[in-house]
Each structure stands twice: as structure tokens, then as C-alpha cells.
Amino acid sequence: MSKKSRDDLKTTVDQPFERVESDEIGYEPSHVDAFMARARKAYEGSGELSVEDVRQARFATVNGGYATDQVDDALDRLEDALADSEREAFVSERGDEDWSALLTERTEELLGRAGRAPGERFRRPSRSDAQSYDVDQVDEFCDRLAEALRAPEGEAQLDADDVRRAAFASAEGRKGYEEGQVDAYLDAAVDVLLRRG
């Protein structure tokens, strides 16, 4: 792991979080503290933590908990540092050429779905009462994402944080795209954008 990645990781796992007011909703402190303790062990070399572990982290919410924006920002920084570390380990073991090939393959997979006809890029929920995402908004974001993925490194108008923060209006049932499939696609896009550095 590079010195910058180690420094970023150390700063993140040691960061204290503020609590919100007692009548406001925040993350359950004991859950966040337990996850950050796991991240600290990984930093110290006595545990494992992957980008996927960070991405899948979920915390209960309670009145007077930790400020959600602070915790979410810390998780994003943690994910960035771990992605950098994983990239360095891969290149060290297999070389730049294999890394470039992997990145190209994953980018093409994302572009393949984005290249489908508008309205047909993701599944529709099977249940009529299921929550789903507005099709037009998702399609518009996919178009922007495709432009970013085709842009030369350093010139993309969209980055991993933009994808993480993407939000779409709700639709009802088959009028929208299935949320789980869209979310998985966006996670894969974050992964590629982080790997591009």
C-alpha cells in the first residue's frame, strides 16, 4: 500500500464522528464503531477488509446517532484507499498489462448495458407494487456515465463520488427499473472509476 493510501486509511479509521441532536436520526454508534475497529485491524495488518466489504456496510439508525454524512464520507475515503491498495497489489503481482486488460473488460461490460435502447437497459420489477427507479432519470444518468467511461483518463466529467451520490425518483412497479439491478450496475461503475484512478 502506498504511503498516501496508508495515511488516508489511518486518518479515516481514527476519525471521531459527531452525534446529531437527540431528536434527529443518525447511525447507531456501536455498529459504526465496530466496523471502524475492523478497518483499524486491517490497517494494522491483523485483519482483512475489502472494497466490497466497505460498499456493503449498513448501519441501523437511531435518534442521536452519528452524523450520517460524516460516516458516509469516511466510508467513501476508506473505499478509495482500499481500491488504491488493491490496484497496487494486482499490478505488483500481475503487471500493468493485465491490469489494463481487466479494466478494459469491465469498462466494456458497463458500456454494453449503457448501449442498450433507452427503456430497456434494466429489468422491470415482477411485482406491480414494488418500488422502482424512474426510467428516464436512470437512462439519462447511464448516458452521462457512458461518456465518462469513454473519456481519456483524467478527462471524465463524472467520477466515483458522482455515481455514489446518484439518486432517482421513485416509480411504481413495472413503470420503473428494478432498484437492485440498477444499484448493482452503479456499484460496478464505482469500482471501475476507482480502478481508473
mmCIF file of N, CA and C in Angstrom, residues 133-184:
data_model
loop_
_atom_site.group_PDB
_atom_site.id
_atom_site.type_symbol
_atom_site.label_atom_id
_atom_site.label_comp_id
_atom_site.label_asym_id
_atom_site.label_seq_id
_atom_site.Cartn_x
_atom_site.Cartn_y
_atom_site.Cartn_z
ATOM 1 N N TYR A 133 -37.060 2.535 -9.925
ATOM 2 C CA TYR A 133 -36.458 3.833 -10.256
ATOM 3 C C TYR A 133 -37.035 4.384 -11.557
ATOM 4 N N ASP A 134 -37.177 5.697 -11.594
ATOM 5 C CA ASP A 134 -37.654 6.374 -12.789
ATOM 6 C C ASP A 134 -36.763 6.043 -13.991
ATOM 7 N N VAL A 135 -37.365 5.508 -15.047
ATOM 8 C CA VAL A 135 -36.623 5.025 -16.208
ATOM 9 C C VAL A 135 -35.862 6.154 -16.900
ATOM 10 N N ASP A 136 -36.512 7.276 -17.132
ATOM 11 C CA ASP A 136 -35.864 8.377 -17.858
ATOM 12 C C ASP A 136 -34.651 8.913 -17.113
ATOM 13 N N GLN A 137 -34.772 9.038 -15.781
ATOM 14 C CA GLN A 137 -33.652 9.555 -14.996
ATOM 15 C C GLN A 137 -32.475 8.577 -15.006
ATOM 16 N N VAL A 138 -32.768 7.293 -14.885
ATOM 17 C CA VAL A 138 -31.693 6.293 -14.909
ATOM 18 C C VAL A 138 -31.028 6.281 -16.281
ATOM 19 N N ASP A 139 -31.829 6.309 -17.340
ATOM 20 C CA ASP A 139 -31.266 6.302 -18.693
ATOM 21 C C ASP A 139 -30.385 7.530 -18.931
ATOM 22 N N GLU A 140 -30.846 8.680 -18.469
ATOM 23 C CA GLU A 140 -30.055 9.905 -18.640
ATOM 24 C C GLU A 140 -28.719 9.785 -17.900
ATOM 25 N N PHE A 141 -28.754 9.225 -16.699
ATOM 26 C CA PHE A 141 -27.512 9.067 -15.942
ATOM 27 C C PHE A 141 -26.593 8.059 -16.627
ATOM 28 N N CYS A 142 -27.158 6.990 -17.165
ATOM 29 C CA CYS A 142 -26.356 5.993 -17.883
ATOM 30 C C CYS A 142 -25.660 6.621 -19.087
ATOM 31 N N ASP A 143 -26.331 7.542 -19.774
ATOM 32 C CA ASP A 143 -25.716 8.231 -20.913
ATOM 33 C C ASP A 143 -24.512 9.058 -20.447
ATOM 34 N N ARG A 144 -24.676 9.741 -19.341
ATOM 35 C CA ARG A 144 -23.566 10.533 -18.793
ATOM 36 C C ARG A 144 -22.414 9.635 -18.356
ATOM 37 N N LEU A 145 -22.771 8.510 -17.736
ATOM 38 C CA LEU A 145 -21.755 7.572 -17.277
ATOM 39 C C LEU A 145 -20.986 6.996 -18.464
ATOM 40 N N ALA A 146 -21.687 6.658 -19.531
ATOM 41 C CA ALA A 146 -21.027 6.108 -20.724
ATOM 42 C C ALA A 146 -20.031 7.119 -21.294
ATOM 43 N N GLU A 147 -20.412 8.387 -21.325
ATOM 44 C CA GLU A 147 -19.488 9.426 -21.801
ATOM 45 C C GLU A 147 -18.240 9.466 -20.931
ATOM 46 N N ALA A 148 -18.431 9.368 -19.614
ATOM 47 C CA ALA A 148 -17.287 9.405 -18.690
ATOM 48 C C ALA A 148 -16.382 8.191 -18.889
ATOM 49 N N LEU A 149 -16.974 7.029 -19.128
ATOM 50 C CA LEU A 149 -16.176 5.812 -19.307
ATOM 51 C C LEU A 149 -15.401 5.833 -20.625
ATOM 52 N N ARG A 150 -15.923 6.523 -21.617
ATOM 53 C CA ARG A 150 -15.230 6.612 -22.909
ATOM 54 C C ARG A 150 -14.156 7.706 -22.917
ATOM 55 N N ALA A 151 -14.234 8.634 -21.978
ATOM 56 C CA ALA A 151 -13.292 9.754 -21.936
ATOM 57 C C ALA A 151 -11.902 9.269 -21.534
ATOM 58 N N PRO A 152 -10.860 9.912 -22.061
ATOM 59 C CA PRO A 152 -9.496 9.566 -21.637
ATOM 60 C C PRO A 152 -9.353 9.782 -20.121
ATOM 61 N N GLU A 153 -8.459 9.006 -19.510
ATOM 62 C CA GLU A 153 -8.251 9.139 -18.061
ATOM 63 C C GLU A 153 -7.939 10.587 -17.708
ATOM 64 N N GLY A 154 -8.588 11.052 -16.644
ATOM 65 C CA GLY A 154 -8.374 12.415 -16.182
ATOM 66 C C GLY A 154 -9.269 13.438 -16.845
ATOM 67 N N GLU A 155 -10.053 13.028 -17.857
ATOM 68 C CA GLU A 155 -10.906 13.984 -18.568
ATOM 69 C C GLU A 155 -12.390 13.700 -18.391
ATOM 70 N N ALA A 156 -12.742 12.701 -17.611
ATOM 71 C CA ALA A 156 -14.151 12.350 -17.424
ATOM 72 C C ALA A 156 -14.865 13.439 -16.634
ATOM 73 N N GLN A 157 -16.107 13.707 -17.021
ATOM 74 C CA GLN A 157 -16.919 14.716 -16.339
ATOM 75 C C GLN A 157 -17.726 14.128 -15.189
ATOM 76 N N LEU A 158 -17.482 12.860 -14.888
ATOM 77 C CA LEU A 158 -18.203 12.153 -13.839
ATOM 78 C C LEU A 158 -17.181 11.303 -13.094
ATOM 79 N N ASP A 159 -17.229 11.296 -11.764
ATOM 80 C CA ASP A 159 -16.285 10.456 -11.019
ATOM 81 C C ASP A 159 -17.043 9.526 -10.081
ATOM 82 N N ALA A 160 -16.286 8.739 -9.319
ATOM 83 C CA ALA A 160 -16.897 7.739 -8.437
ATOM 84 C C ALA A 160 -17.859 8.378 -7.440
ATOM 85 N N ASP A 161 -17.519 9.543 -6.912
ATOM 86 C CA ASP A 161 -18.410 10.202 -5.953
ATOM 87 C C ASP A 161 -19.731 10.602 -6.605
ATOM 88 N N ASP A 162 -19.689 11.047 -7.856
ATOM 89 C CA ASP A 162 -20.927 11.399 -8.557
ATOM 90 C C ASP A 162 -21.837 10.179 -8.687
ATOM 91 N N VAL A 163 -21.232 9.032 -8.972
ATOM 92 C CA VAL A 163 -22.027 7.806 -9.122
ATOM 93 C C VAL A 163 -22.570 7.369 -7.760
ATOM 94 N N ARG A 164 -21.752 7.469 -6.724
ATOM 95 C CA ARG A 164 -22.215 7.105 -5.378
ATOM 96 C C ARG A 164 -23.415 7.942 -4.960
ATOM 97 N N ARG A 165 -23.427 9.200 -5.356
ATOM 98 C CA ARG A 165 -24.470 10.137 -4.918
ATOM 99 C C ARG A 165 -25.673 10.167 -5.850
ATOM 100 N N ALA A 166 -25.641 9.376 -6.900
ATOM 101 C CA ALA A 166 -26.757 9.378 -7.854
ATOM 102 C C ALA A 166 -28.052 9.000 -7.142
ATOM 103 N N ALA A 167 -29.095 9.752 -7.422
ATOM 104 C CA ALA A 167 -30.409 9.483 -6.827
ATOM 105 C C ALA A 167 -31.461 9.620 -7.918
ATOM 106 N N PHE A 168 -32.463 8.781 -7.848
ATOM 107 C CA PHE A 168 -33.508 8.767 -8.874
ATOM 108 C C PHE A 168 -34.875 8.818 -8.210
ATOM 109 N N ALA A 169 -35.802 9.455 -8.897
ATOM 110 C CA ALA A 169 -37.176 9.481 -8.412
ATOM 111 C C ALA A 169 -37.746 8.065 -8.410
ATOM 112 N N SER A 170 -38.704 7.857 -7.552
ATOM 113 C CA SER A 170 -39.340 6.543 -7.471
ATOM 114 C C SER A 170 -40.380 6.384 -8.579
ATOM 115 N N ALA A 171 -40.539 5.156 -8.995
ATOM 116 C CA ALA A 171 -41.611 4.793 -9.911
ATOM 117 C C ALA A 171 -42.351 3.631 -9.258
ATOM 118 N N GLU A 172 -43.438 3.216 -9.869
ATOM 119 C CA GLU A 172 -44.215 2.125 -9.287
ATOM 120 C C GLU A 172 -44.157 0.901 -10.175
ATOM 121 N N GLY A 173 -43.680 -0.189 -9.583
ATOM 122 C CA GLY A 173 -43.671 -1.462 -10.279
ATOM 123 C C GLY A 173 -42.988 -1.420 -11.628
ATOM 124 N N ARG A 174 -43.653 -1.972 -12.638
ATOM 125 C CA ARG A 174 -43.072 -2.130 -13.965
ATOM 126 C C ARG A 174 -42.927 -0.819 -14.729
ATOM 127 N N LYS A 175 -43.399 0.269 -14.142
ATOM 128 C CA LYS A 175 -43.190 1.577 -14.775
ATOM 129 C C LYS A 175 -41.737 2.028 -14.630
ATOM 130 N N GLY A 176 -41.008 1.389 -13.716
ATOM 131 C CA GLY A 176 -39.626 1.767 -13.474
ATOM 132 C C GLY A 176 -38.668 0.603 -13.637
ATOM 133 N N TYR A 177 -37.385 0.887 -13.405
ATOM 134 C CA TYR A 177 -36.354 -0.152 -13.427
ATOM 135 C C TYR A 177 -36.223 -0.772 -12.040
ATOM 136 N N GLU A 178 -35.888 -2.049 -12.010
ATOM 137 C CA GLU A 178 -35.679 -2.757 -10.750
ATOM 138 C C GLU A 178 -34.507 -2.132 -9.989
ATOM 139 N N GLU A 179 -34.745 -1.713 -8.753
ATOM 140 C CA GLU A 179 -33.736 -0.984 -7.988
ATOM 141 C C GLU A 179 -32.466 -1.795 -7.775
ATOM 142 N N GLY A 180 -32.598 -3.062 -7.420
ATOM 143 C CA GLY A 180 -31.423 -3.878 -7.124
ATOM 144 C C GLY A 180 -30.483 -3.994 -8.306
ATOM 145 N N GLN A 181 -31.030 -4.143 -9.519
ATOM 146 C CA GLN A 181 -30.171 -4.284 -10.689
ATOM 147 C C GLN A 181 -29.470 -2.961 -11.013
ATOM 148 N N VAL A 182 -30.188 -1.861 -10.898
ATOM 149 C CA VAL A 182 -29.564 -0.549 -11.133
ATOM 150 C C VAL A 182 -28.465 -0.299 -10.101
ATOM 151 N N ASP A 183 -28.748 -0.587 -8.842
ATOM 152 C CA ASP A 183 -27.753 -0.368 -7.783
ATOM 153 C C ASP A 183 -26.499 -1.203 -8.021
ATOM 154 N N ALA A 184 -26.668 -2.452 -8.445
ATOM 155 C CA ALA A 184 -25.513 -3.310 -8.720
ATOM 156 C C ALA A 184 -24.684 -2.752 -9.878
#
